[in-house]
Short mmCIF file of C-alpha atoms and ligand atoms in Angstrom, two decimals:
data_model
loop_
_atom_site.label_atom_id
_atom_site.label_comp_id
_atom_site.label_asym_id
_atom_site.label_seq_id
_atom_site.Cartn_x
_atom_site.Cartn_y
_atom_site.Cartn_z
CA MET N 1 64.63 42.46 95.38
CA LEU N 2 66.02 43.80 98.68
CA THR N 3 63.90 43.47 101.73
CA LYS N 4 65.97 45.65 104.42
CA ILE N 5 69.31 46.31 105.46
CA ASN N 6 70.28 43.19 107.55
CA HIS N 7 73.36 44.55 109.18
CA ILE N 8 76.67 46.93 108.90
CA GLY N 9 79.66 45.26 109.04
CA ILE N 10 82.70 46.69 110.95
CA ALA N 11 86.23 45.73 110.77
CA VAL N 12 87.92 45.91 114.18
CA LYS N 13 91.09 44.95 115.75
CA SER N 14 89.74 43.67 118.93
CA LEU N 15 86.49 41.96 119.34
CA ASP N 16 86.48 42.14 123.01
CA GLU N 17 86.86 45.78 123.15
CA SER N 18 84.31 46.48 120.27
CA ILE N 19 81.84 44.32 122.19
CA THR N 20 82.19 46.11 125.28
CA PHE N 21 81.57 49.41 123.55
CA TYR N 22 78.38 48.09 121.42
CA ARG N 23 76.89 46.10 124.44
CA ASP N 24 77.88 48.03 127.69
CA ASN N 25 78.25 51.62 126.51
CA LEU N 26 75.61 51.47 123.69
CA GLY N 27 73.22 48.87 125.00
CA MET N 28 72.89 46.54 122.14
CA LEU N 29 71.91 42.94 122.44
CA PHE N 30 74.94 40.71 122.03
CA ALA N 31 74.27 37.69 120.20
CA GLY N 32 77.23 35.68 120.48
CA ILE N 33 80.89 35.09 118.56
CA GLU N 34 81.15 32.95 115.51
CA VAL N 35 84.47 31.83 113.59
CA VAL N 36 84.29 31.95 109.84
CA GLU N 37 87.47 29.86 108.94
CA GLU N 38 87.16 30.59 105.14
CA GLN N 39 87.27 34.29 105.78
CA LYS N 40 89.67 34.29 108.63
CA VAL N 41 87.56 36.18 110.82
CA ARG N 42 85.87 36.10 114.14
CA VAL N 43 82.32 37.46 113.91
CA ALA N 44 80.46 39.02 116.51
CA MET N 45 76.60 40.13 116.09
CA LEU N 46 74.75 42.88 117.90
CA GLN N 47 71.27 43.76 117.58
CA VAL N 48 68.88 46.71 118.54
CA GLY N 49 65.54 46.59 117.39
CA GLU N 50 65.59 44.88 113.78
CA SER N 51 69.08 46.39 113.06
CA LYS N 52 72.50 44.46 113.43
CA ILE N 53 76.06 45.36 113.57
CA GLU N 54 78.59 42.63 112.41
CA LEU N 55 81.95 43.31 113.99
CA LEU N 56 84.97 41.48 112.21
CA GLU N 57 88.18 40.63 113.70
CA PRO N 58 90.85 39.22 111.45
CA THR N 59 92.28 36.04 112.70
CA ALA N 60 95.29 35.82 110.64
CA GLU N 61 97.53 38.52 108.59
CA ASP N 62 96.42 37.41 105.29
CA SER N 63 92.79 37.71 106.22
CA PRO N 64 90.92 39.84 103.86
CA VAL N 65 89.71 41.83 106.62
CA ALA N 66 93.36 42.34 107.93
CA ARG N 67 94.40 43.63 104.57
CA PHE N 68 91.18 46.05 104.68
CA ILE N 69 92.55 47.26 108.04
CA GLU N 70 95.99 47.78 106.76
CA LYS N 71 94.64 49.84 103.88
CA ASN N 72 91.77 51.77 105.44
CA GLY N 73 92.34 51.45 109.09
CA VAL N 74 89.43 50.33 111.40
CA GLY N 75 85.69 51.23 110.89
CA ILE N 76 82.91 50.44 108.25
CA HIS N 77 83.67 47.41 106.18
CA HIS N 78 80.48 46.85 104.12
CA VAL N 79 76.76 47.16 104.19
CA ALA N 80 74.50 43.90 103.88
CA PHE N 81 71.24 43.90 102.25
CA GLU N 82 68.77 41.14 102.78
CA VAL N 83 67.25 39.46 99.98
CA GLU N 84 64.90 36.60 99.76
CA ASP N 85 66.74 34.56 97.02
CA VAL N 86 70.39 35.23 96.84
CA GLU N 87 70.95 33.46 93.57
CA ALA N 88 68.17 35.19 91.94
CA ALA N 89 69.65 38.41 92.94
CA ILE N 90 72.94 37.71 91.87
CA ALA N 91 71.49 36.56 88.58
CA LYS N 92 69.64 40.01 87.91
CA LEU N 93 72.52 42.18 88.80
CA SER N 94 75.08 40.05 86.77
CA GLU N 95 72.52 40.35 83.77
CA GLU N 96 72.38 44.21 84.26
CA GLY N 97 76.31 44.43 84.18
CA VAL N 98 76.90 44.68 87.83
CA ARG N 99 80.32 43.18 88.95
CA MET N 100 80.07 40.39 91.55
CA ILE N 101 82.80 39.46 93.77
CA ASP N 102 80.73 36.06 94.42
CA GLN N 103 79.19 34.59 91.44
CA LYS N 104 77.74 32.03 93.42
CA PRO N 105 76.78 32.60 97.22
CA ARG N 106 79.04 31.22 100.17
CA CYS N 107 78.13 30.54 103.75
CA GLY N 108 78.23 33.57 106.06
CA ALA N 109 78.00 33.76 109.71
CA HIS N 110 74.88 33.02 111.49
CA ASP N 111 73.25 30.51 109.03
CA THR N 112 73.32 32.89 106.30
CA ARG N 113 74.12 32.79 102.42
CA ILE N 114 76.03 35.59 100.96
CA ALA N 115 77.42 37.17 97.94
CA PHE N 116 79.33 40.34 97.93
CA LEU N 117 79.17 42.96 94.81
CA HIS N 118 82.52 44.44 93.72
CA PRO N 119 83.05 47.92 95.23
CA LYS N 120 83.72 49.24 91.60
CA SER N 121 80.18 48.45 90.90
CA SER N 122 78.80 50.07 94.22
CA GLY N 123 80.57 53.37 94.44
CA GLY N 124 83.26 52.12 96.56
CA VAL N 125 80.90 50.69 98.98
CA LEU N 126 81.44 47.05 99.58
CA THR N 127 78.01 45.48 99.57
CA GLU N 128 76.70 42.31 100.77
CA LEU N 129 73.86 40.36 99.72
CA CYS N 130 72.49 38.20 102.43
CA GLN N 131 69.81 35.58 102.68
CA CYS N 132 68.86 34.17 105.86
CA GLY N 133 68.34 30.29 106.59
CA HIS N 134 69.37 27.77 104.15
CO1 LIG G 201 78.36 40.77 106.64
#
């Protein structure tokens, strides 16, 4: 069902500061910024080899990422696994009793379709399923 880890999501307060660290200090390739209105976040992707880091900066106080930072502080927010067919993955997991936050895929950053598992079903780790392309 899974093909690889697509990215690690990291909640940050300042995209600019975090990009400087990952791009200039760690030497990752900066792939651009995108605003996801629905989630009230600005998202930056950085890449090294096949691996990606997704930096999430809240754009409003009621953004889910703002609430996450309030509760947990900045840091690792989620792990995203790539799947070939996100609908099929949701169906399989639901059938097995795994709780999903998203019963239906929604649009993620960078032309992906995503669905989150409920952290209660994944040992407290917010877990994303991510299908590239539409
Ligand atoms: Co993500």
